[in-house]
XYZ file of C-alpha atoms in Angstrom:
708
model
C 92.189 -154.844 -21.522
C 91.380 -157.124 -24.502
C 87.779 -157.183 -25.739
C 87.395 -160.705 -26.819
C 84.758 -162.900 -25.251
C 85.771 -164.909 -22.246
C 85.926 -168.655 -21.927
C 82.944 -170.402 -20.415
C 82.637 -169.880 -16.733
C 83.305 -173.461 -15.734
C 84.354 -174.046 -12.056
C 87.639 -175.892 -11.722
C 88.123 -179.027 -9.690
C 91.076 -179.197 -7.226
C 93.067 -181.564 -9.425
C 92.205 -179.557 -12.593
C 93.129 -176.394 -10.805
C 96.504 -177.809 -9.613
C 97.473 -179.003 -13.204
C 96.465 -175.520 -14.676
C 98.500 -173.605 -12.122
C 101.411 -175.954 -12.764
C 101.194 -175.328 -16.485
C 101.074 -171.631 -15.939
C 104.162 -171.717 -13.719
C 106.044 -173.819 -16.208
C 105.168 -171.604 -19.127
C 106.603 -168.624 -17.397
C 109.872 -170.323 -16.538
C 111.950 -167.976 -14.324
C 110.158 -164.805 -15.428
C 108.924 -164.020 -11.911
C 105.771 -163.565 -9.968
C 104.176 -160.899 -12.235
C 104.571 -163.145 -15.291
C 103.012 -166.111 -13.438
C 100.152 -164.019 -12.208
C 99.595 -162.682 -15.802
C 99.407 -166.238 -17.138
C 97.020 -167.358 -14.340
C 94.679 -164.494 -15.131
C 94.743 -165.372 -18.852
C 94.404 -169.142 -18.507
C 92.999 -170.200 -15.217
C 91.036 -167.448 -13.300
C 87.816 -167.162 -15.093
C 84.748 -165.550 -13.438
C 83.345 -168.904 -12.507
C 86.229 -169.800 -10.315
C 85.499 -169.104 -6.633
C 86.872 -165.756 -5.452
C 88.736 -167.550 -2.675
C 90.879 -169.169 -5.355
C 91.618 -165.938 -7.108
C 92.562 -164.475 -3.732
C 94.783 -167.443 -2.734
C 96.620 -167.438 -6.024
C 97.155 -163.635 -5.970
C 98.601 -163.621 -2.540
C 100.565 -166.805 -3.250
C 102.125 -165.319 -6.367
C 103.223 -162.173 -4.639
C 104.205 -163.502 -1.237
C 107.636 -162.060 -0.539
C 107.347 -159.541 -3.456
C 109.802 -156.722 -2.839
C 107.135 -154.080 -3.240
C 103.803 -153.274 -1.599
C 102.349 -152.482 -4.978
C 102.816 -155.658 -7.131
C 101.273 -155.377 -10.664
C 97.854 -156.971 -10.839
C 97.605 -156.075 -14.557
C 100.305 -155.295 -17.140
C 99.692 -153.645 -20.469
C 100.281 -155.707 -23.578
C 102.472 -153.839 -26.150
C 100.315 -154.882 -29.116
C 97.134 -153.654 -27.436
C 98.760 -150.554 -26.035
C 99.310 -149.042 -29.498
C 95.534 -149.311 -30.095
C 94.648 -147.098 -27.207
C 93.871 -143.465 -27.699
C 97.121 -142.257 -26.216
C 99.048 -145.153 -27.793
C 97.843 -144.371 -31.255
C 98.740 -140.702 -30.875
C 102.215 -141.532 -29.507
C 102.956 -143.972 -32.358
C 102.157 -141.176 -34.841
C 103.748 -138.262 -33.012
C 105.864 -139.511 -30.170
C 109.141 -138.038 -31.365
C 107.423 -134.736 -32.062
C 106.163 -134.547 -28.418
C 108.905 -136.228 -26.380
C 111.810 -136.033 -28.662
C 114.219 -138.682 -29.989
C 114.164 -140.538 -26.660
C 110.629 -141.772 -27.683
C 110.514 -145.644 -27.708
C 107.023 -146.843 -27.456
C 103.778 -145.870 -25.708
C 104.374 -147.939 -22.562
C 108.089 -147.072 -22.107
C 107.502 -143.387 -22.915
C 104.262 -142.650 -21.142
C 105.903 -140.950 -18.208
C 107.677 -138.701 -20.520
C 104.366 -137.945 -22.270
C 102.895 -136.960 -18.980
C 105.757 -134.605 -18.306
C 105.195 -133.160 -21.850
C 101.417 -132.523 -21.063
C 102.480 -130.398 -18.131
C 105.407 -128.512 -19.638
C 103.732 -128.006 -23.156
C 99.994 -127.257 -22.424
C 99.683 -125.375 -25.777
C 100.675 -128.560 -27.866
C 99.152 -131.117 -25.554
C 95.602 -129.639 -25.214
C 95.495 -128.663 -28.933
C 96.105 -132.315 -29.734
C 93.494 -133.516 -27.262
C 90.735 -131.121 -28.553
C 91.557 -132.249 -32.136
C 91.312 -135.929 -31.104
C 87.849 -135.321 -29.504
C 86.633 -133.206 -32.282
C 85.859 -130.085 -30.146
C 84.470 -127.155 -32.227
C 84.559 -123.508 -31.378
C 82.428 -120.761 -32.977
C 85.331 -118.423 -32.223
C 88.687 -120.098 -31.869
C 90.857 -119.207 -28.754
C 93.783 -116.987 -29.381
C 95.927 -119.543 -27.614
C 95.586 -122.475 -25.171
C 96.879 -120.696 -21.908
C 98.107 -117.208 -21.123
C 99.171 -115.511 -17.877
C 96.342 -113.648 -16.170
C 96.467 -112.704 -12.484
C 92.570 -112.900 -12.347
C 92.806 -116.707 -12.865
C 94.947 -118.902 -10.649
C 97.451 -120.723 -12.857
C 96.619 -118.656 -15.904
C 93.578 -118.098 -18.259
C 92.548 -121.077 -20.464
C 91.367 -120.693 -24.051
C 91.217 -116.737 -24.016
C 88.830 -115.471 -26.528
C 87.171 -118.861 -27.202
C 83.412 -119.025 -27.764
C 81.737 -122.418 -27.647
C 78.833 -124.439 -26.287
C 79.714 -127.717 -24.587
C 76.272 -129.249 -25.222
C 76.329 -128.484 -28.823
C 79.572 -130.354 -29.018
C 77.914 -133.460 -27.582
C 75.244 -133.402 -30.392
C 77.497 -133.527 -33.431
C 78.793 -136.699 -35.048
C 82.511 -137.229 -34.260
C 84.917 -138.261 -36.975
C 84.318 -141.975 -37.684
C 80.855 -141.785 -36.395
C 77.409 -140.682 -37.856
C 74.161 -139.354 -36.688
C 72.510 -142.844 -36.802
C 74.957 -144.267 -34.186
C 73.726 -144.971 -30.722
C 74.108 -142.162 -28.184
C 72.227 -143.783 -25.263
C 71.290 -147.281 -24.499
C 68.990 -147.804 -21.664
C 66.577 -150.120 -19.727
C 64.055 -149.683 -16.829
C 64.316 -151.835 -13.719
C 61.864 -154.698 -13.861
C 61.993 -155.029 -17.555
C 65.253 -157.011 -17.563
C 64.104 -159.656 -20.004
C 62.807 -157.095 -22.571
C 64.929 -155.745 -25.421
C 67.205 -152.779 -24.803
C 66.163 -149.292 -25.746
C 68.336 -147.125 -28.006
C 68.554 -143.376 -28.704
C 70.528 -142.487 -31.871
C 72.490 -139.330 -31.855
C 70.189 -137.626 -34.310
C 67.163 -138.529 -32.199
C 68.946 -137.145 -29.102
C 69.668 -133.966 -30.871
C 66.004 -133.552 -31.901
C 64.864 -134.261 -28.366
C 67.289 -131.673 -26.905
C 66.266 -129.131 -29.450
C 62.598 -129.612 -28.545
C 63.289 -129.063 -24.860
C 65.544 -126.000 -25.584
C 62.693 -124.430 -27.583
C 60.330 -125.131 -24.829
C 62.726 -123.483 -22.389
C 62.572 -120.328 -24.555
C 58.820 -120.388 -24.318
C 59.240 -119.886 -20.568
C 60.641 -116.451 -21.190
C 63.449 -116.799 -18.667
C 66.425 -114.555 -18.916
C 69.470 -116.148 -20.613
C 71.832 -117.480 -17.996
C 69.081 -118.345 -15.629
C 69.644 -121.157 -13.027
C 67.408 -124.187 -13.803
C 67.449 -127.117 -11.421
C 67.114 -130.840 -12.231
C 66.009 -133.113 -9.370
C 65.213 -136.664 -10.862
C 66.937 -139.943 -11.550
C 69.480 -140.019 -14.292
C 67.494 -141.355 -17.213
C 67.108 -140.374 -20.864
C 64.781 -137.343 -20.074
C 67.327 -136.049 -17.417
C 70.115 -136.213 -19.942
C 67.929 -134.464 -22.567
C 66.994 -131.771 -20.115
C 70.597 -131.251 -18.996
C 71.886 -130.735 -22.399
C 68.900 -128.498 -23.433
C 69.577 -126.211 -20.506
C 73.251 -125.770 -21.428
C 72.395 -125.514 -25.229
C 69.928 -122.689 -24.575
C 72.521 -120.648 -22.626
C 71.190 -121.447 -19.143
C 72.760 -122.929 -16.027
C 71.963 -126.396 -14.622
C 71.505 -126.619 -10.892
C 72.448 -130.121 -9.928
C 70.297 -131.684 -7.127
C 70.461 -135.386 -6.104
C 67.151 -137.132 -6.226
C 67.816 -138.638 -2.768
C 67.763 -135.356 -0.965
C 65.042 -134.435 1.497
C 63.182 -131.070 1.236
C 65.587 -128.992 3.398
C 68.626 -129.959 1.370
C 66.668 -129.176 -1.964
C 65.582 -125.837 -0.615
C 69.063 -124.859 0.471
C 70.512 -125.563 -3.028
C 67.660 -123.764 -4.709
C 68.181 -120.642 -2.559
C 72.005 -120.690 -3.076
C 71.770 -120.984 -6.752
C 68.687 -118.625 -7.208
C 67.094 -121.130 -9.403
C 64.141 -119.910 -11.488
C 62.629 -123.312 -12.359
C 63.028 -127.000 -11.641
C 62.615 -130.263 -13.563
C 61.431 -133.236 -11.593
C 59.324 -136.341 -11.653
C 56.030 -137.147 -9.704
C 57.708 -140.323 -8.251
C 60.798 -142.465 -8.355
C 60.052 -146.167 -9.087
C 62.166 -148.744 -7.273
C 60.868 -152.335 -7.050
C 57.580 -151.183 -8.480
C 57.058 -148.909 -5.443
C 56.406 -145.176 -5.917
C 58.757 -142.970 -3.890
C 57.465 -139.390 -3.765
C 59.705 -136.828 -5.454
C 57.509 -133.932 -6.599
C 55.994 -133.541 -3.040
C 59.612 -133.061 -1.701
C 60.118 -130.353 -4.283
C 56.916 -128.727 -3.220
C 57.859 -128.953 0.420
C 61.149 -127.281 -0.518
C 59.093 -124.321 -1.789
C 60.652 -124.643 -5.123
C 60.049 -122.133 -8.074
C 58.154 -123.215 -11.129
C 58.342 -126.908 -11.535
C 58.048 -128.974 -14.757
C 56.842 -132.383 -13.665
C 57.342 -135.573 -15.669
C 54.987 -138.548 -14.982
C 57.008 -141.613 -14.259
C 54.425 -143.829 -15.692
C 54.434 -142.518 -19.196
C 51.354 -140.516 -20.057
C 49.677 -140.794 -16.680
C 48.071 -137.387 -15.769
C 49.600 -135.732 -12.879
C 47.186 -134.473 -10.269
C 47.611 -131.850 -7.637
C 50.106 -129.575 -9.421
C 50.659 -126.076 -7.962
C 49.063 -123.171 -9.924
C 52.322 -122.191 -11.716
C 53.695 -125.638 -12.313
C 53.563 -127.471 -15.713
C 53.202 -131.015 -16.595
C 55.858 -132.327 -19.078
C 53.231 -132.572 -21.790
C 52.024 -128.936 -21.315
C 55.617 -127.726 -21.191
C 56.468 -129.385 -24.591
C 53.143 -128.414 -25.968
C 54.114 -124.749 -26.049
C 56.563 -125.357 -28.893
C 55.778 -124.793 -32.508
C 56.469 -128.251 -33.695
C 57.356 -127.159 -37.221
C 60.461 -125.644 -35.699
C 60.897 -127.961 -32.812
C 63.719 -130.195 -34.393
C 66.258 -127.451 -34.602
C 67.800 -124.988 -32.269
C 70.695 -122.420 -32.569
C 73.025 -123.076 -29.762
C 73.778 -120.159 -27.514
C 77.577 -119.836 -27.916
C 79.280 -118.451 -24.887
C 82.725 -117.435 -23.574
C 84.686 -120.342 -22.210
C 84.294 -119.130 -18.546
C 80.460 -118.765 -18.837
C 78.659 -120.909 -16.128
C 76.936 -124.188 -17.399
C 76.272 -126.006 -14.212
C 76.231 -125.358 -10.416
C 77.167 -128.507 -8.325
C 77.526 -128.761 -4.674
C 80.011 -130.288 -2.228
C 78.581 -132.783 0.242
C 77.771 -130.195 2.815
C 78.238 -132.483 5.789
C 79.647 -129.775 8.035
C 77.160 -126.974 7.165
C 76.121 -125.216 3.979
C 77.511 -127.024 0.907
C 79.931 -125.169 -1.262
C 78.264 -124.118 -4.574
C 80.768 -124.873 -7.404
C 80.143 -123.575 -10.834
C 81.174 -125.530 -13.884
C 81.987 -123.510 -17.058
C 82.217 -124.575 -20.724
C 85.875 -125.492 -19.902
C 84.976 -128.154 -17.215
C 83.396 -130.638 -19.731
C 86.573 -130.609 -21.814
C 88.464 -131.719 -18.651
C 85.977 -134.444 -17.956
C 86.007 -135.758 -21.507
C 89.782 -135.534 -21.689
C 90.220 -137.723 -18.591
C 87.870 -140.260 -20.262
C 89.877 -140.074 -23.502
C 93.199 -140.511 -21.916
C 92.855 -142.472 -18.597
C 89.683 -144.645 -19.324
C 90.498 -144.837 -23.009
C 86.973 -144.102 -24.011
C 86.700 -144.561 -27.840
C 84.141 -144.101 -30.537
C 81.755 -147.023 -30.413
C 82.481 -147.736 -26.715
C 79.624 -148.239 -24.295
C 80.136 -146.328 -21.021
C 78.007 -147.025 -17.819
C 78.528 -145.339 -14.387
C 75.649 -145.675 -11.971
C 75.302 -142.067 -10.662
C 72.980 -139.071 -10.700
C 73.174 -135.535 -12.107
C 73.234 -134.284 -8.523
C 76.864 -135.452 -8.244
C 79.739 -134.607 -10.508
C 80.018 -138.086 -12.170
C 76.422 -137.514 -13.726
C 77.601 -134.576 -15.836
C 81.025 -136.264 -16.204
C 79.299 -139.322 -17.739
C 77.384 -137.181 -20.099
C 80.539 -135.337 -21.419
C 83.031 -138.094 -21.153
C 80.873 -140.371 -23.293
C 79.245 -138.018 -25.816
C 82.353 -135.808 -26.393
C 84.363 -138.937 -27.264
C 81.725 -140.338 -29.548
C 80.818 -143.190 -27.257
C 77.353 -144.497 -26.086
C 76.058 -143.776 -22.619
C 74.473 -146.772 -20.886
C 71.660 -145.865 -18.409
C 69.850 -148.344 -16.111
C 66.838 -146.702 -14.352
C 66.978 -148.672 -11.232
C 69.249 -149.904 -8.392
C 72.753 -150.880 -9.445
C 72.896 -153.341 -6.466
C 70.766 -155.817 -8.378
C 71.005 -158.730 -10.828
C 68.981 -156.527 -13.173
C 71.820 -154.030 -13.448
C 74.284 -156.861 -13.922
C 72.262 -158.320 -16.775
C 71.979 -154.821 -18.332
C 75.840 -154.570 -18.237
C 76.024 -157.819 -20.032
C 73.176 -157.139 -22.600
C 74.355 -153.586 -23.376
C 77.906 -154.897 -23.852
C 79.354 -152.182 -21.736
C 83.012 -151.621 -22.351
C 83.815 -149.119 -19.542
C 82.085 -149.710 -16.255
C 82.509 -147.000 -13.574
C 81.383 -147.257 -9.968
C 81.972 -146.079 -6.414
C 83.723 -148.627 -3.980
C 80.595 -149.351 -2.006
C 78.821 -150.794 -5.067
C 81.818 -153.197 -5.772
C 81.669 -154.138 -2.063
C 77.956 -154.890 -2.326
C 78.203 -156.976 -5.488
C 80.902 -158.946 -3.981
C 79.060 -159.719 -0.748
C 75.572 -160.360 -2.409
C 76.689 -162.345 -5.521
C 74.090 -160.462 -7.553
C 76.499 -160.342 -10.654
C 77.127 -164.019 -10.661
C 76.496 -165.858 -13.951
C 76.442 -162.720 -16.149
C 79.016 -162.240 -18.897
C 81.132 -158.994 -18.396
C 83.892 -160.045 -20.825
C 83.308 -156.982 -23.064
C 84.501 -154.629 -20.310
C 87.858 -153.153 -21.061
C 88.315 -151.129 -17.912
C 86.458 -149.943 -14.859
C 86.965 -147.847 -11.755
C 87.148 -147.594 -8.933
C 87.287 -150.287 -6.245
C 89.691 -148.917 -3.596
C 90.166 -151.890 -1.266
C 92.570 -154.507 -2.455
C 90.146 -157.483 -2.267
C 87.291 -155.644 -3.805
C 89.631 -154.508 -6.601
C 90.791 -158.085 -7.186
C 87.197 -159.315 -7.187
C 86.060 -156.735 -9.657
C 88.984 -157.553 -12.058
C 88.157 -161.170 -11.898
C 84.485 -160.525 -12.732
C 85.663 -158.727 -15.873
C 88.161 -161.368 -16.884
C 91.028 -159.376 -15.545
C 90.563 -156.211 -17.388
C 92.211 -153.357 -15.504
C 90.497 -151.303 -12.882
C 91.515 -147.702 -13.543
C 91.505 -145.915 -10.045
C 90.354 -142.331 -10.356
C 90.312 -139.576 -7.878
C 89.406 -135.924 -8.175
C 86.723 -133.569 -7.169
C 83.742 -131.567 -8.119
C 85.705 -128.326 -8.126
C 88.038 -129.587 -10.785
C 85.593 -131.467 -12.924
C 87.607 -134.624 -12.982
C 90.617 -136.307 -11.639
C 93.975 -135.224 -10.392
C 95.355 -138.840 -10.065
C 94.414 -141.934 -11.960
C 95.574 -145.029 -13.785
C 96.496 -145.574 -17.267
C 96.164 -148.515 -19.828
C 99.840 -147.828 -20.622
C 101.149 -148.635 -17.185
C 101.098 -151.651 -14.873
C 98.101 -151.323 -12.489
C 98.478 -152.270 -8.818
C 95.673 -153.059 -6.526
C 94.114 -150.067 -4.768
C 96.671 -147.608 -6.180
C 96.976 -144.898 -8.754
C 99.808 -145.088 -11.307
C 99.946 -141.566 -12.465
C 98.856 -137.967 -11.880
C 96.181 -137.034 -14.344
C 97.404 -135.753 -17.719
C 98.056 -132.041 -17.600
C 98.081 -132.149 -13.797
C 101.128 -131.640 -11.573
C 100.660 -132.646 -7.982
C 102.651 -132.351 -4.814
C 102.817 -133.967 -1.289
C 103.455 -131.616 1.553
C 105.700 -132.497 4.470
C 104.812 -131.924 8.102
C 105.833 -128.225 7.766
C 103.426 -127.698 4.807
C 106.198 -127.505 2.269
C 106.268 -129.570 -1.010
C 108.391 -132.741 -0.893
C 110.853 -133.009 -3.819
C 108.810 -134.270 -6.824
C 109.020 -137.990 -7.395
C 110.237 -138.627 -3.945
C 108.701 -141.151 -1.465
C 106.464 -139.685 1.233
C 103.090 -139.217 2.716
C 101.212 -135.978 3.421
C 98.512 -133.544 2.451
C 98.109 -133.385 -1.352
C 98.365 -130.031 -3.236
C 97.882 -129.241 -6.815
C 99.649 -127.062 -9.414
C 96.979 -124.308 -10.024
C 97.689 -124.527 -13.823
C 94.772 -127.030 -14.236
C 92.225 -126.888 -17.116
C 88.618 -126.792 -16.014
C 89.358 -126.133 -12.198
C 87.005 -123.801 -10.396
C 87.927 -120.125 -10.207
C 84.952 -118.952 -8.007
C 82.431 -120.191 -5.517
C 78.905 -118.756 -5.231
C 78.746 -118.822 -1.462
C 82.368 -118.860 -0.158
C 85.687 -117.092 -0.675
C 87.438 -119.185 -3.336
C 90.794 -118.074 -2.454
C 90.292 -118.618 1.209
C 89.043 -122.200 0.664
C 91.733 -123.377 -1.882
C 94.755 -121.034 -1.717
C 95.021 -119.176 1.574
C 98.069 -120.451 3.600
C 99.314 -122.692 0.928
C 103.035 -122.743 -0.117
C 104.499 -121.520 -3.309
C 106.189 -123.590 -5.980
C 107.861 -122.118 -9.058
C 106.345 -118.733 -8.200
C 102.844 -120.035 -8.057
C 100.674 -120.623 -4.920
C 99.631 -124.264 -4.862
C 96.008 -125.278 -4.782
C 94.712 -127.008 -1.594
C 92.768 -130.285 -2.068
C 92.560 -131.697 1.375
C 93.287 -135.396 0.786
C 96.235 -137.201 2.377
C 98.262 -139.124 -0.146
C 101.360 -141.390 -0.181
C 103.860 -141.792 -3.014
C 105.513 -145.186 -2.989
C 109.027 -146.095 -4.008
C 107.721 -147.605 -7.144
C 106.009 -144.351 -8.235
C 102.397 -145.363 -7.299
C 100.024 -143.185 -5.247
C 97.786 -144.337 -2.459
C 94.949 -142.388 -0.929
C 94.659 -142.156 2.767
C 91.407 -140.206 3.173
C 90.932 -136.558 4.077
C 93.811 -134.924 5.677
C 91.694 -134.482 8.787
C 90.899 -138.229 8.860
C 94.101 -138.882 10.702
C 94.979 -139.881 14.233
C 97.818 -139.315 16.582
C 98.488 -142.720 18.140
C 101.284 -142.498 20.679
C 102.812 -139.511 18.889
C 102.589 -141.207 15.454
C 100.380 -139.647 12.812
C 98.419 -142.342 10.902
C 95.565 -142.308 8.416
C 92.238 -143.984 9.328
C 92.152 -145.754 5.902
C 95.539 -147.271 6.383
C 94.361 -149.035 9.527
C 91.047 -149.862 7.938
C 92.669 -151.626 4.992
C 94.348 -154.026 7.445
C 91.315 -154.597 9.675
C 88.995 -155.220 6.649
C 91.112 -158.303 5.867
C 91.331 -159.830 9.320
C 88.036 -161.774 9.419
C 85.792 -162.974 6.570
C 82.733 -162.104 8.721
C 83.697 -158.397 8.549
C 82.104 -156.305 5.819
C 83.921 -153.072 6.662
C 85.497 -151.115 9.451
C 86.179 -147.499 10.431
C 89.177 -146.491 12.551
C 88.565 -143.707 14.946
C 90.908 -141.890 17.377
C 88.765 -141.241 20.529
C 90.055 -139.138 23.319
C 89.555 -140.653 26.852
C 86.858 -138.926 28.997
C 89.509 -137.874 31.516
C 91.907 -136.567 28.770
C 95.038 -138.025 27.483
C 96.313 -139.464 24.179
C 93.707 -140.681 21.474
C 92.767 -144.288 21.836
C 92.186 -146.456 18.726
C 88.522 -147.632 18.412
C 87.459 -149.855 15.560
C 83.840 -149.656 14.418
C 82.824 -152.938 12.716
C 80.023 -153.817 10.448
C 79.501 -157.498 10.054
C 78.183 -159.088 6.724
C 75.553 -161.012 8.516
C 73.967 -158.914 11.209
C 71.158 -161.308 11.986
C 73.424 -163.821 13.587
C 76.462 -162.293 14.996
C 78.533 -165.001 16.505
C 81.987 -163.437 16.400
C 83.917 -163.187 19.619
C 84.727 -159.453 20.013
C 87.745 -160.170 22.267
C 89.148 -162.462 19.680
C 88.382 -160.004 16.878
C 90.167 -157.335 18.920
C 93.196 -159.535 19.463
C 93.246 -160.396 15.661
C 93.197 -156.699 14.909
C 96.123 -155.964 17.107
C 98.165 -158.864 15.730
C 97.498 -157.573 12.189
C 98.298 -153.958 13.169
C 101.671 -154.823 14.565
C 102.876 -155.244 10.983
C 102.002 -151.585 10.370
C 103.434 -150.400 13.576
C 104.162 -152.492 16.737
C 103.094 -149.450 18.901
C 99.551 -149.397 17.541
C 97.004 -151.062 19.761
C 93.118 -151.258 19.473
C 91.490 -150.175 22.665
C 87.998 -151.092 21.838
C 85.889 -152.689 19.202
C 82.360 -151.327 18.500
C 79.746 -153.134 16.457
C 77.494 -150.861 14.383
C 74.808 -151.735 11.830
C 76.290 -149.419 9.131
C 78.881 -146.647 8.720
C 77.511 -143.120 8.592
C 78.204 -141.702 5.023
C 77.741 -138.466 3.105
C 75.455 -138.554 0.000
C 78.677 -138.928 -2.063
C 79.600 -142.087 -0.027
C 82.471 -140.629 2.142
C 82.605 -142.211 5.631
C 81.803 -139.596 8.267
C 84.295 -140.654 10.933
C 83.716 -137.404 12.828
C 80.182 -138.557 13.499
C 81.437 -141.811 15.016
C 84.075 -139.977 16.903
C 81.480 -137.708 18.410
C 79.173 -140.578 19.310
C 81.900 -142.810 20.792
C 83.279 -139.893 22.841
C 79.998 -139.012 24.364
C 78.228 -142.223 25.124
C 78.629 -145.620 23.255
C 75.322 -147.072 22.315
C 76.455 -150.280 20.613
C 77.983 -153.585 21.400
C 81.512 -152.843 22.628
C 84.477 -154.496 24.187
């Protein structure tokens, strides 16, 4: 996780490489595979070394390793004490975990236990560290209240999450950078910066303009546009003014936009006339009109270009802001609200029907920011980038996790799958880079990040597949990848990594701070905590920031009905299948319904896919599907394959099928691939989840692709 610049990216010749590896092995003596690997990552494996060498040395180091989760990164004690959590533990470790406290690395697990058993002390400390202010202090952190699953958080508290983003944190001032940004196509131009005070003034201007619309306080106001500076300003202004953001992804077609507007009962919407990509204008406002949206405020994507063809009640961005008395535009008195007041309505993917409308409150941003503080170690003066959109939870998460922690947010207005984005990461000196797994896979296959210096990165997340994870670490000079898994309905993660624990490839090292999780057995009962096992994951309902209601569904039915009790509390359903390993790591195995029964053995699709993805270098990705035969009978295993080069497919599918079966015998000798189907791409939800049910339905009815 060190932040020093990397050595020059100089490819190594075979002889030079051999000598460097020998020196690394000699330097470690008999300290074992983990020590040798650590030395190799520090002295040999620079980003300029071909990935095949990284991969060869990793698998070579850990060949025969007694665990399936060898440490790809190990924390350094001297750097551990400089992390957010390490600094607090060095100062207050004995106060929190008792006389057994030793150091931040050794005592991290005890500190996690403390965060669950002592929410009053833990969360008070976190809020103090982040500089959270309340206009009315809570009477306590948590109290029993049957109306709230797991208890009522911050009873009596009054605050405004957006206002907390606009004040200088201790050690920072109003002139510090809040946002660094660049537009696609301007990759050789200087970066653009927005200072905290400038951001505050922009937000206040928009909040004043919102008041001029004469909407009732608490009105739902939608945002459907790319995540740029204007979008962030609008988001914060809506919350500051006591309204509720309706998050809509800018990729949605009119029917999806319309559905979300109707569910939320939105009174207005902010959008752009177009989205610019590769200097092409992709219509956006016209989709909003087709969706029969309410009053729209439309921003011209090309600066001051007049917008033609607005509906009668719609406003241009200039006319909207022009309604404000500019002598008072720079200031705005935040609308302070109770902790459970709504701030944002987000939506689940909605791939099986109407999406769940999930309200965020003023509590949810505290959870998002706390995860950033603890797990990603976001510090003041850090630069945080995560290619996303306000239509998905990671958009608001990025706003809160960066600004509430006094860090700068890095926004690239363009595609992340480009050399332009890679250069932006370099130029902005990004220290925490977040991404979804498909982006890492794209970077690795296209080479668009080659040659750019990402040495300032201290952590990133998430990669999910072992090879993608290894490649991403190598690009960032072997800084750790912090895997992070959660959900819109909890405002953050329930399982993650930590800079105070060894990190294994494609695995989580700890439940999130303040979170207690359980793995259910085949009878739906919790396995003993800290035991090895695989099953559906459930959460302790005592969870800061988690949803307590849904706008269009029965919250109790969705998350609690039929769930087992633990310690006199009904556990909260999440729906993912997880494994806890003997070494205490967690592995995700997809949705609990993404499982198959092969010859009477229940197995996760992801578990099979991890193996198949590594069988042949020509394979980009796979999907494992259990397909029932047309005449009935046990499910048969079908592997859908996407090749890297689809223009010149030369792979022998019979040979590929044989290779799959040989590889799967290591998982279970009874597993057998019945067929291999070539597809151009895997169907995915807008949030990037593979829709295996779509493939299952297609393969069951009538295969349309190359198949053996």
